[in-house]
Amino acid sequence: MITITFSSRQEVMSLHKKLSLAKMKSLHMELKDQTLKIEATIKERTCRTELIKLFIDFIMDMFEKKWLVDILENQFYFKYPEEKEEILDIVYAIFDGEKEDLPDVEHLPNRREIIARDLDEIFLHSSTFSFESLKTFRLSKYRACLRRYVELAIDEYKLQQEYLTFVDKLRRIIRSYRSLHHTIYVLDDKPFRLFDENHKLIQNTHSIRSFYPLLKQWGIDAEPSILLTLIGLAPQYVNVYTDRPDTGMMRTLKHVFEERVQFFPRQKKISTEKVLNPK
């Protein structure tokens, strides 16, 4: 039998409810005031594993977001609600495996496994314990694990903010420049090839408007790229022929040029066929 004492009536009732809904055949409970007695065949691995899983779900549901917010506020000093929510969204995306491209994400510890190891040891060697002590001391590795997730999410959040600032500057540059062309056609080759509205290949793109030195006036220090070349040309419309519209560069073109840009399959045969097969 395991006896757990709680400092909060809400906590003990929530755990009791979760365990009751699980309907484990080998589990029997007795709830009195803020003490929960659990009778189960703890020595049996299958029973202990099932019980640990329920405890993990309870701990995560009850405390994980609160602890994440506490880390953000008291260890990294984020105070604004919108900032905290955006960072939390990234944390949960990492939890769900949606950010596998982030640096070092593959080295993050599995938070469920960390809790499971601590609970396994407690259930095997302690018949009585305080849940408050469990949260404060035994789950310290889990909370350190959460901090690592938060650190990675903050780094990603800062990169996103820098990216948004970069995109906003490029949009303002486009709006401030007189268009040199009505339409530019971009053929995704190696390297990219640009054609004007008359389907004529645009030469010497890197010297357009002596553009790159001007970027420093906007606080942008960037290497020459198809994106910055197009901004220098400042066309009213951009038609891009590519078979990889979801790459980072193509997404940035979309974000910067917004409704001005359209994407087509590289070999699309329309009135711009001369672009795809210039003579």
mmCIF file with all atom_site columns, C-alpha atoms in Angstrom, residues 2-207:
data_model
loop_
_atom_site.group_PDB
_atom_site.id
_atom_site.type_symbol
_atom_site.label_atom_id
_atom_site.label_alt_id
_atom_site.label_comp_id
_atom_site.label_asym_id
_atom_site.label_entity_id
_atom_site.label_seq_id
_atom_site.pdbx_PDB_ins_code
_atom_site.Cartn_x
_atom_site.Cartn_y
_atom_site.Cartn_z
_atom_site.occupancy
_atom_site.B_iso_or_equiv
_atom_site.pdbx_formal_charge
_atom_site.auth_seq_id
_atom_site.auth_comp_id
_atom_site.auth_asym_id
_atom_site.auth_atom_id
_atom_site.pdbx_PDB_model_num
ATOM 1   C CA . ILE A 1 2   ? 1.109   3.553  -0.809  1.00 0.00 ? 2   ILE A CA 1
ATOM 2   C CA . THR A 1 3   ? -0.020  6.475  1.314   1.00 0.00 ? 3   THR A CA 1
ATOM 3   C CA . ILE A 1 4   ? 0.268   9.952  -0.178  1.00 0.00 ? 4   ILE A CA 1
ATOM 4   C CA . THR A 1 5   ? -0.451  13.131 1.736   1.00 0.00 ? 5   THR A CA 1
ATOM 5   C CA . PHE A 1 6   ? -1.391  16.329 -0.081  1.00 0.00 ? 6   PHE A CA 1
ATOM 6   C CA . SER A 1 7   ? -1.275  19.980 0.921   1.00 0.00 ? 7   SER A CA 1
ATOM 7   C CA . SER A 1 8   ? -4.092  20.813 -1.480  1.00 0.00 ? 8   SER A CA 1
ATOM 8   C CA . ARG A 1 9   ? -7.612  19.380 -1.508  1.00 0.00 ? 9   ARG A CA 1
ATOM 9   C CA . GLN A 1 10  ? -7.862  20.174 -5.199  1.00 0.00 ? 10  GLN A CA 1
ATOM 10  C CA . GLU A 1 11  ? -4.775  18.125 -5.997  1.00 0.00 ? 11  GLU A CA 1
ATOM 11  C CA . VAL A 1 12  ? -5.856  15.034 -4.091  1.00 0.00 ? 12  VAL A CA 1
ATOM 12  C CA . MET A 1 13  ? -9.356  15.149 -5.585  1.00 0.00 ? 13  MET A CA 1
ATOM 13  C CA . SER A 1 14  ? -7.974  15.557 -9.113  1.00 0.00 ? 14  SER A CA 1
ATOM 14  C CA . LEU A 1 15  ? -5.644  12.585 -8.756  1.00 0.00 ? 15  LEU A CA 1
ATOM 15  C CA . HIS A 1 16  ? -8.368  10.465 -7.174  1.00 0.00 ? 16  HIS A CA 1
ATOM 16  C CA . LYS A 1 17  ? -10.677 11.261 -10.083 1.00 0.00 ? 17  LYS A CA 1
ATOM 17  C CA . LYS A 1 18  ? -8.060  10.389 -12.713 1.00 0.00 ? 18  LYS A CA 1
ATOM 18  C CA . LEU A 1 19  ? -7.234  7.083  -11.042 1.00 0.00 ? 19  LEU A CA 1
ATOM 19  C CA . SER A 1 20  ? -10.926 6.246  -10.619 1.00 0.00 ? 20  SER A CA 1
ATOM 20  C CA . LEU A 1 21  ? -11.662 6.864  -14.293 1.00 0.00 ? 21  LEU A CA 1
ATOM 21  C CA . ALA A 1 22  ? -8.824  4.550  -15.300 1.00 0.00 ? 22  ALA A CA 1
ATOM 22  C CA . LYS A 1 23  ? -10.628 1.590  -13.718 1.00 0.00 ? 23  LYS A CA 1
ATOM 23  C CA . MET A 1 24  ? -7.508  -0.451 -13.050 1.00 0.00 ? 24  MET A CA 1
ATOM 24  C CA . LYS A 1 25  ? -8.651  -3.863 -11.867 1.00 0.00 ? 25  LYS A CA 1
ATOM 25  C CA . SER A 1 26  ? -5.836  -4.249 -9.349  1.00 0.00 ? 26  SER A CA 1
ATOM 26  C CA . LEU A 1 27  ? -6.209  -0.735 -7.961  1.00 0.00 ? 27  LEU A CA 1
ATOM 27  C CA . HIS A 1 28  ? -8.108  0.118  -4.793  1.00 0.00 ? 28  HIS A CA 1
ATOM 28  C CA . MET A 1 29  ? -8.166  3.542  -3.145  1.00 0.00 ? 29  MET A CA 1
ATOM 29  C CA . GLU A 1 30  ? -9.195  5.154  0.085   1.00 0.00 ? 30  GLU A CA 1
ATOM 30  C CA . LEU A 1 31  ? -9.552  8.932  0.268   1.00 0.00 ? 31  LEU A CA 1
ATOM 31  C CA . LYS A 1 32  ? -9.671  10.670 3.636   1.00 0.00 ? 32  LYS A CA 1
ATOM 32  C CA . ASP A 1 33  ? -9.270  14.423 4.008   1.00 0.00 ? 33  ASP A CA 1
ATOM 33  C CA . GLN A 1 34  ? -6.049  15.168 2.128   1.00 0.00 ? 34  GLN A CA 1
ATOM 34  C CA . THR A 1 35  ? -4.614  11.680 2.278   1.00 0.00 ? 35  THR A CA 1
ATOM 35  C CA . LEU A 1 36  ? -4.919  9.127  -0.510  1.00 0.00 ? 36  LEU A CA 1
ATOM 36  C CA . LYS A 1 37  ? -4.165  5.469  0.167   1.00 0.00 ? 37  LYS A CA 1
ATOM 37  C CA . ILE A 1 38  ? -3.522  3.357  -2.915  1.00 0.00 ? 38  ILE A CA 1
ATOM 38  C CA . GLU A 1 39  ? -3.546  -0.406 -2.747  1.00 0.00 ? 39  GLU A CA 1
ATOM 39  C CA . ALA A 1 40  ? -2.084  -2.084 -5.799  1.00 0.00 ? 40  ALA A CA 1
ATOM 40  C CA . THR A 1 41  ? 0.318   -4.859 -6.712  1.00 0.00 ? 41  THR A CA 1
ATOM 41  C CA . ILE A 1 42  ? 3.178   -2.407 -7.025  1.00 0.00 ? 42  ILE A CA 1
ATOM 42  C CA . LYS A 1 43  ? 5.812   -5.124 -7.247  1.00 0.00 ? 43  LYS A CA 1
ATOM 43  C CA . GLU A 1 44  ? 4.300   -6.305 -10.530 1.00 0.00 ? 44  GLU A CA 1
ATOM 44  C CA . ARG A 1 45  ? 5.880   -4.439 -13.401 1.00 0.00 ? 45  ARG A CA 1
ATOM 45  C CA . THR A 1 46  ? 2.708   -4.223 -15.503 1.00 0.00 ? 46  THR A CA 1
ATOM 46  C CA . CYS A 1 47  ? 0.656   -2.742 -12.678 1.00 0.00 ? 47  CYS A CA 1
ATOM 47  C CA . ARG A 1 48  ? 3.399   -0.331 -11.671 1.00 0.00 ? 48  ARG A CA 1
ATOM 48  C CA . THR A 1 49  ? 3.895   0.824  -15.267 1.00 0.00 ? 49  THR A CA 1
ATOM 49  C CA . GLU A 1 50  ? 0.176   1.501  -15.672 1.00 0.00 ? 50  GLU A CA 1
ATOM 50  C CA . LEU A 1 51  ? 0.027   3.397  -12.391 1.00 0.00 ? 51  LEU A CA 1
ATOM 51  C CA . ILE A 1 52  ? 3.109   5.451  -13.298 1.00 0.00 ? 52  ILE A CA 1
ATOM 52  C CA . LYS A 1 53  ? 1.546   6.386  -16.636 1.00 0.00 ? 53  LYS A CA 1
ATOM 53  C CA . LEU A 1 54  ? -1.544  7.717  -14.835 1.00 0.00 ? 54  LEU A CA 1
ATOM 54  C CA . PHE A 1 55  ? 0.597   9.709  -12.410 1.00 0.00 ? 55  PHE A CA 1
ATOM 55  C CA . ILE A 1 56  ? 2.608   11.187 -15.285 1.00 0.00 ? 56  ILE A CA 1
ATOM 56  C CA . ASP A 1 57  ? -0.571  12.270 -17.063 1.00 0.00 ? 57  ASP A CA 1
ATOM 57  C CA . PHE A 1 58  ? -1.847  13.824 -13.841 1.00 0.00 ? 58  PHE A CA 1
ATOM 58  C CA . ILE A 1 59  ? 1.412   15.700 -13.176 1.00 0.00 ? 59  ILE A CA 1
ATOM 59  C CA . MET A 1 60  ? 1.608   17.032 -16.722 1.00 0.00 ? 60  MET A CA 1
ATOM 60  C CA . ASP A 1 61  ? -2.046  18.016 -16.895 1.00 0.00 ? 61  ASP A CA 1
ATOM 61  C CA . MET A 1 62  ? -1.996  19.656 -13.481 1.00 0.00 ? 62  MET A CA 1
ATOM 62  C CA . PHE A 1 63  ? 1.392   21.356 -13.299 1.00 0.00 ? 63  PHE A CA 1
ATOM 63  C CA . GLU A 1 64  ? 3.313   21.417 -16.561 1.00 0.00 ? 64  GLU A CA 1
ATOM 64  C CA . LYS A 1 65  ? 1.965   24.669 -18.016 1.00 0.00 ? 65  LYS A CA 1
ATOM 65  C CA . LYS A 1 66  ? 2.182   26.383 -14.617 1.00 0.00 ? 66  LYS A CA 1
ATOM 66  C CA . TRP A 1 67  ? 5.828   25.359 -14.273 1.00 0.00 ? 67  TRP A CA 1
ATOM 67  C CA . LEU A 1 68  ? 6.643   26.414 -17.821 1.00 0.00 ? 68  LEU A CA 1
ATOM 68  C CA . VAL A 1 69  ? 5.163   29.859 -17.156 1.00 0.00 ? 69  VAL A CA 1
ATOM 69  C CA . ASP A 1 70  ? 7.079   30.036 -13.881 1.00 0.00 ? 70  ASP A CA 1
ATOM 70  C CA . ILE A 1 71  ? 10.331  29.320 -15.733 1.00 0.00 ? 71  ILE A CA 1
ATOM 71  C CA . LEU A 1 72  ? 9.543   31.993 -18.320 1.00 0.00 ? 72  LEU A CA 1
ATOM 72  C CA . GLU A 1 73  ? 8.661   34.608 -15.709 1.00 0.00 ? 73  GLU A CA 1
ATOM 73  C CA . ASN A 1 74  ? 11.143  33.951 -12.940 1.00 0.00 ? 74  ASN A CA 1
ATOM 74  C CA . GLN A 1 75  ? 14.159  32.528 -14.744 1.00 0.00 ? 75  GLN A CA 1
ATOM 75  C CA . PHE A 1 76  ? 14.001  34.349 -18.075 1.00 0.00 ? 76  PHE A CA 1
ATOM 76  C CA . TYR A 1 77  ? 11.951  37.392 -16.982 1.00 0.00 ? 77  TYR A CA 1
ATOM 77  C CA . PHE A 1 78  ? 9.305   37.345 -19.696 1.00 0.00 ? 78  PHE A CA 1
ATOM 78  C CA . LYS A 1 79  ? 6.322   39.340 -18.448 1.00 0.00 ? 79  LYS A CA 1
ATOM 79  C CA . TYR A 1 80  ? 4.154   40.189 -21.441 1.00 0.00 ? 80  TYR A CA 1
ATOM 80  C CA . PRO A 1 81  ? 1.321   37.662 -21.962 1.00 0.00 ? 81  PRO A CA 1
ATOM 81  C CA . GLU A 1 82  ? 1.625   37.634 -25.755 1.00 0.00 ? 82  GLU A CA 1
ATOM 82  C CA . GLU A 1 83  ? 5.344   36.834 -25.552 1.00 0.00 ? 83  GLU A CA 1
ATOM 83  C CA . LYS A 1 84  ? 4.779   34.024 -23.093 1.00 0.00 ? 84  LYS A CA 1
ATOM 84  C CA . GLU A 1 85  ? 1.982   32.527 -25.195 1.00 0.00 ? 85  GLU A CA 1
ATOM 85  C CA . GLU A 1 86  ? 4.094   32.578 -28.352 1.00 0.00 ? 86  GLU A CA 1
ATOM 86  C CA . ILE A 1 87  ? 6.995   30.876 -26.589 1.00 0.00 ? 87  ILE A CA 1
ATOM 87  C CA . LEU A 1 88  ? 4.648   28.310 -25.031 1.00 0.00 ? 88  LEU A CA 1
ATOM 88  C CA . ASP A 1 89  ? 3.249   27.563 -28.490 1.00 0.00 ? 89  ASP A CA 1
ATOM 89  C CA . ILE A 1 90  ? 6.778   26.754 -29.629 1.00 0.00 ? 90  ILE A CA 1
ATOM 90  C CA . VAL A 1 91  ? 7.373   24.572 -26.544 1.00 0.00 ? 91  VAL A CA 1
ATOM 91  C CA . TYR A 1 92  ? 4.217   22.568 -27.239 1.00 0.00 ? 92  TYR A CA 1
ATOM 92  C CA . ALA A 1 93  ? 5.168   22.264 -30.910 1.00 0.00 ? 93  ALA A CA 1
ATOM 93  C CA . ILE A 1 94  ? 8.489   20.760 -29.774 1.00 0.00 ? 94  ILE A CA 1
ATOM 94  C CA . PHE A 1 95  ? 6.607   18.398 -27.445 1.00 0.00 ? 95  PHE A CA 1
ATOM 95  C CA . ASP A 1 96  ? 4.466   17.283 -30.398 1.00 0.00 ? 96  ASP A CA 1
ATOM 96  C CA . GLY A 1 97  ? 7.456   16.650 -32.663 1.00 0.00 ? 97  GLY A CA 1
ATOM 97  C CA . GLU A 1 98  ? 6.632   19.553 -34.975 1.00 0.00 ? 98  GLU A CA 1
ATOM 98  C CA . LYS A 1 99  ? 10.009  21.287 -34.594 1.00 0.00 ? 99  LYS A CA 1
ATOM 99  C CA . GLU A 1 100 ? 12.435  18.506 -35.436 1.00 0.00 ? 100 GLU A CA 1
ATOM 100 C CA . ASP A 1 101 ? 14.481  20.865 -37.601 1.00 0.00 ? 101 ASP A CA 1
ATOM 101 C CA . LEU A 1 102 ? 15.541  23.001 -34.634 1.00 0.00 ? 102 LEU A CA 1
ATOM 102 C CA . PRO A 1 103 ? 19.193  22.787 -33.522 1.00 0.00 ? 103 PRO A CA 1
ATOM 103 C CA . ASP A 1 104 ? 19.819  20.243 -30.734 1.00 0.00 ? 104 ASP A CA 1
ATOM 104 C CA . VAL A 1 105 ? 16.164  19.233 -30.531 1.00 0.00 ? 105 VAL A CA 1
ATOM 105 C CA . GLU A 1 106 ? 17.195  15.598 -30.936 1.00 0.00 ? 106 GLU A CA 1
ATOM 106 C CA . HIS A 1 107 ? 19.279  15.901 -27.765 1.00 0.00 ? 107 HIS A CA 1
ATOM 107 C CA . LEU A 1 108 ? 16.390  17.036 -25.569 1.00 0.00 ? 108 LEU A CA 1
ATOM 108 C CA . PRO A 1 109 ? 15.519  14.527 -22.832 1.00 0.00 ? 109 PRO A CA 1
ATOM 109 C CA . ASN A 1 110 ? 12.200  12.695 -22.857 1.00 0.00 ? 110 ASN A CA 1
ATOM 110 C CA . ARG A 1 111 ? 10.263  14.320 -20.053 1.00 0.00 ? 111 ARG A CA 1
ATOM 111 C CA . ARG A 1 112 ? 7.903   11.351 -19.543 1.00 0.00 ? 112 ARG A CA 1
ATOM 112 C CA . GLU A 1 113 ? 10.860  9.004  -19.104 1.00 0.00 ? 113 GLU A CA 1
ATOM 113 C CA . ILE A 1 114 ? 12.413  11.323 -16.514 1.00 0.00 ? 114 ILE A CA 1
ATOM 114 C CA . ILE A 1 115 ? 9.228   11.358 -14.430 1.00 0.00 ? 115 ILE A CA 1
ATOM 115 C CA . ALA A 1 116 ? 8.774   7.614  -14.897 1.00 0.00 ? 116 ALA A CA 1
ATOM 116 C CA . ARG A 1 117 ? 12.216  6.795  -13.497 1.00 0.00 ? 117 ARG A CA 1
ATOM 117 C CA . ASP A 1 118 ? 11.648  8.904  -10.383 1.00 0.00 ? 118 ASP A CA 1
ATOM 118 C CA . LEU A 1 119 ? 8.160   7.502  -9.771  1.00 0.00 ? 119 LEU A CA 1
ATOM 119 C CA . ASP A 1 120 ? 9.352   3.952  -10.315 1.00 0.00 ? 120 ASP A CA 1
ATOM 120 C CA . GLU A 1 121 ? 11.958  4.363  -7.594  1.00 0.00 ? 121 GLU A CA 1
ATOM 121 C CA . ILE A 1 122 ? 9.466   5.983  -5.212  1.00 0.00 ? 122 ILE A CA 1
ATOM 122 C CA . PHE A 1 123 ? 6.801   3.326  -5.678  1.00 0.00 ? 123 PHE A CA 1
ATOM 123 C CA . LEU A 1 124 ? 9.296   0.513  -5.118  1.00 0.00 ? 124 LEU A CA 1
ATOM 124 C CA . HIS A 1 125 ? 10.980  1.940  -2.050  1.00 0.00 ? 125 HIS A CA 1
ATOM 125 C CA . SER A 1 126 ? 8.533   4.304  -0.328  1.00 0.00 ? 126 SER A CA 1
ATOM 126 C CA . SER A 1 127 ? 5.240   3.310  1.199   1.00 0.00 ? 127 SER A CA 1
ATOM 127 C CA . THR A 1 128 ? 4.468   6.812  2.460   1.00 0.00 ? 128 THR A CA 1
ATOM 128 C CA . PHE A 1 129 ? 5.411   10.164 0.970   1.00 0.00 ? 129 PHE A CA 1
ATOM 129 C CA . SER A 1 130 ? 4.261   13.738 0.650   1.00 0.00 ? 130 SER A CA 1
ATOM 130 C CA . PHE A 1 131 ? 3.107   14.876 -2.762  1.00 0.00 ? 131 PHE A CA 1
ATOM 131 C CA . GLU A 1 132 ? 4.483   18.340 -2.024  1.00 0.00 ? 132 GLU A CA 1
ATOM 132 C CA . SER A 1 133 ? 7.890   16.788 -1.392  1.00 0.00 ? 133 SER A CA 1
ATOM 133 C CA . LEU A 1 134 ? 7.559   14.850 -4.651  1.00 0.00 ? 134 LEU A CA 1
ATOM 134 C CA . LYS A 1 135 ? 6.913   18.071 -6.593  1.00 0.00 ? 135 LYS A CA 1
ATOM 135 C CA . THR A 1 136 ? 9.641   20.044 -4.865  1.00 0.00 ? 136 THR A CA 1
ATOM 136 C CA . PHE A 1 137 ? 12.497  17.553 -4.749  1.00 0.00 ? 137 PHE A CA 1
ATOM 137 C CA . ARG A 1 138 ? 11.881  14.336 -6.667  1.00 0.00 ? 138 ARG A CA 1
ATOM 138 C CA . LEU A 1 139 ? 10.608  16.080 -9.779  1.00 0.00 ? 139 LEU A CA 1
ATOM 139 C CA . SER A 1 140 ? 13.516  18.528 -9.908  1.00 0.00 ? 140 SER A CA 1
ATOM 140 C CA . LYS A 1 141 ? 15.005  16.654 -12.904 1.00 0.00 ? 141 LYS A CA 1
ATOM 141 C CA . TYR A 1 142 ? 11.708  16.999 -14.739 1.00 0.00 ? 142 TYR A CA 1
ATOM 142 C CA . ARG A 1 143 ? 11.594  20.735 -14.073 1.00 0.00 ? 143 ARG A CA 1
ATOM 143 C CA . ALA A 1 144 ? 15.205  21.063 -15.245 1.00 0.00 ? 144 ALA A CA 1
ATOM 144 C CA . CYS A 1 145 ? 14.145  19.196 -18.372 1.00 0.00 ? 145 CYS A CA 1
ATOM 145 C CA . LEU A 1 146 ? 11.318  21.711 -18.924 1.00 0.00 ? 146 LEU A CA 1
ATOM 146 C CA . ARG A 1 147 ? 13.858  24.521 -18.645 1.00 0.00 ? 147 ARG A CA 1
ATOM 147 C CA . ARG A 1 148 ? 15.842  23.028 -21.532 1.00 0.00 ? 148 ARG A CA 1
ATOM 148 C CA . TYR A 1 149 ? 12.718  22.980 -23.690 1.00 0.00 ? 149 TYR A CA 1
ATOM 149 C CA . VAL A 1 150 ? 11.985  26.586 -22.749 1.00 0.00 ? 150 VAL A CA 1
ATOM 150 C CA . GLU A 1 151 ? 15.550  27.670 -23.581 1.00 0.00 ? 151 GLU A CA 1
ATOM 151 C CA . LEU A 1 152 ? 15.274  26.164 -27.049 1.00 0.00 ? 152 LEU A CA 1
ATOM 152 C CA . ALA A 1 153 ? 11.844  27.709 -27.569 1.00 0.00 ? 153 ALA A CA 1
ATOM 153 C CA . ILE A 1 154 ? 13.144  31.148 -26.532 1.00 0.00 ? 154 ILE A CA 1
ATOM 154 C CA . ASP A 1 155 ? 16.000  30.880 -29.042 1.00 0.00 ? 155 ASP A CA 1
ATOM 155 C CA . GLU A 1 156 ? 13.497  29.996 -31.770 1.00 0.00 ? 156 GLU A CA 1
ATOM 156 C CA . TYR A 1 157 ? 11.181  32.803 -30.686 1.00 0.00 ? 157 TYR A CA 1
ATOM 157 C CA . LYS A 1 158 ? 14.007  35.361 -30.900 1.00 0.00 ? 158 LYS A CA 1
ATOM 158 C CA . LEU A 1 159 ? 14.954  34.101 -34.358 1.00 0.00 ? 159 LEU A CA 1
ATOM 159 C CA . GLN A 1 160 ? 11.327  34.427 -35.436 1.00 0.00 ? 160 GLN A CA 1
ATOM 160 C CA . GLN A 1 161 ? 11.202  38.002 -34.140 1.00 0.00 ? 161 GLN A CA 1
ATOM 161 C CA . GLU A 1 162 ? 14.419  38.861 -35.982 1.00 0.00 ? 162 GLU A CA 1
ATOM 162 C CA . TYR A 1 163 ? 12.979  37.282 -39.135 1.00 0.00 ? 163 TYR A CA 1
ATOM 163 C CA . LEU A 1 164 ? 9.753   39.297 -38.827 1.00 0.00 ? 164 LEU A CA 1
ATOM 164 C CA . THR A 1 165 ? 11.763  42.494 -38.337 1.00 0.00 ? 165 THR A CA 1
ATOM 165 C CA . PHE A 1 166 ? 13.857  41.624 -41.396 1.00 0.00 ? 166 PHE A CA 1
ATOM 166 C CA . VAL A 1 167 ? 10.749  40.955 -43.506 1.00 0.00 ? 167 VAL A CA 1
ATOM 167 C CA . ASP A 1 168 ? 9.109   44.189 -42.345 1.00 0.00 ? 168 ASP A CA 1
ATOM 168 C CA . LYS A 1 169 ? 12.167  46.215 -43.356 1.00 0.00 ? 169 LYS A CA 1
ATOM 169 C CA . LEU A 1 170 ? 12.196  44.608 -46.804 1.00 0.00 ? 170 LEU A CA 1
ATOM 170 C CA . ARG A 1 171 ? 8.487   45.363 -47.272 1.00 0.00 ? 171 ARG A CA 1
ATOM 171 C CA . ARG A 1 172 ? 9.103   49.012 -46.414 1.00 0.00 ? 172 ARG A CA 1
ATOM 172 C CA . ILE A 1 173 ? 11.988  49.165 -48.876 1.00 0.00 ? 173 ILE A CA 1
ATOM 173 C CA . ILE A 1 174 ? 9.738   47.833 -51.654 1.00 0.00 ? 174 ILE A CA 1
ATOM 174 C CA . ARG A 1 175 ? 7.046   50.371 -50.856 1.00 0.00 ? 175 ARG A CA 1
ATOM 175 C CA . SER A 1 176 ? 9.568   53.220 -50.897 1.00 0.00 ? 176 SER A CA 1
ATOM 176 C CA . TYR A 1 177 ? 11.075  52.349 -54.285 1.00 0.00 ? 177 TYR A CA 1
ATOM 177 C CA . ARG A 1 178 ? 9.734   53.220 -57.723 1.00 0.00 ? 178 ARG A CA 1
ATOM 178 C CA . SER A 1 179 ? 9.128   50.021 -59.702 1.00 0.00 ? 179 SER A CA 1
ATOM 179 C CA . LEU A 1 180 ? 11.640  49.383 -62.459 1.00 0.00 ? 180 LEU A CA 1
ATOM 180 C CA . HIS A 1 181 ? 9.466   46.668 -64.012 1.00 0.00 ? 181 HIS A CA 1
ATOM 181 C CA . HIS A 1 182 ? 5.798   45.778 -64.211 1.00 0.00 ? 182 HIS A CA 1
ATOM 182 C CA . THR A 1 183 ? 6.449   42.016 -63.998 1.00 0.00 ? 183 THR A CA 1
ATOM 183 C CA . ILE A 1 184 ? 9.518   39.917 -63.324 1.00 0.00 ? 184 ILE A CA 1
ATOM 184 C CA . TYR A 1 185 ? 9.588   36.219 -64.179 1.00 0.00 ? 185 TYR A CA 1
ATOM 185 C CA . VAL A 1 186 ? 11.843  34.081 -62.007 1.00 0.00 ? 186 VAL A CA 1
ATOM 186 C CA . LEU A 1 187 ? 13.022  30.704 -63.257 1.00 0.00 ? 187 LEU A CA 1
ATOM 187 C CA . ASP A 1 188 ? 14.277  28.434 -60.478 1.00 0.00 ? 188 ASP A CA 1
ATOM 188 C CA . ASP A 1 189 ? 17.555  27.314 -62.020 1.00 0.00 ? 189 ASP A CA 1
ATOM 189 C CA . LYS A 1 190 ? 21.056  27.022 -60.651 1.00 0.00 ? 190 LYS A CA 1
ATOM 190 C CA . PRO A 1 191 ? 21.524  29.942 -60.463 1.00 0.00 ? 191 PRO A CA 1
ATOM 191 C CA . PHE A 1 192 ? 18.129  31.634 -60.627 1.00 0.00 ? 192 PHE A CA 1
ATOM 192 C CA . ARG A 1 193 ? 17.363  33.416 -63.894 1.00 0.00 ? 193 ARG A CA 1
ATOM 193 C CA . LEU A 1 194 ? 15.284  36.580 -64.096 1.00 0.00 ? 194 LEU A CA 1
ATOM 194 C CA . PHE A 1 195 ? 13.345  37.860 -67.106 1.00 0.00 ? 195 PHE A CA 1
ATOM 195 C CA . ASP A 1 196 ? 11.542  41.140 -67.585 1.00 0.00 ? 196 ASP A CA 1
ATOM 196 C CA . GLU A 1 197 ? 8.002   41.673 -68.884 1.00 0.00 ? 197 GLU A CA 1
ATOM 197 C CA . ASN A 1 198 ? 9.317   41.289 -72.448 1.00 0.00 ? 198 ASN A CA 1
ATOM 198 C CA . HIS A 1 199 ? 10.818  37.908 -71.545 1.00 0.00 ? 199 HIS A CA 1
ATOM 199 C CA . LYS A 1 200 ? 14.314  39.321 -71.861 1.00 0.00 ? 200 LYS A CA 1
ATOM 200 C CA . LEU A 1 201 ? 16.992  37.918 -69.575 1.00 0.00 ? 201 LEU A CA 1
ATOM 201 C CA . ILE A 1 202 ? 18.073  40.481 -66.965 1.00 0.00 ? 202 ILE A CA 1
ATOM 202 C CA . GLN A 1 203 ? 21.858  40.713 -66.842 1.00 0.00 ? 203 GLN A CA 1
ATOM 203 C CA . ASN A 1 204 ? 24.207  41.938 -64.095 1.00 0.00 ? 204 ASN A CA 1
ATOM 204 C CA . THR A 1 205 ? 21.535  41.718 -61.411 1.00 0.00 ? 205 THR A CA 1
ATOM 205 C CA . HIS A 1 206 ? 24.012  42.322 -58.575 1.00 0.00 ? 206 HIS A CA 1
ATOM 206 C CA . SER A 1 207 ? 24.697  45.886 -59.769 1.00 0.00 ? 207 SER A CA 1
#
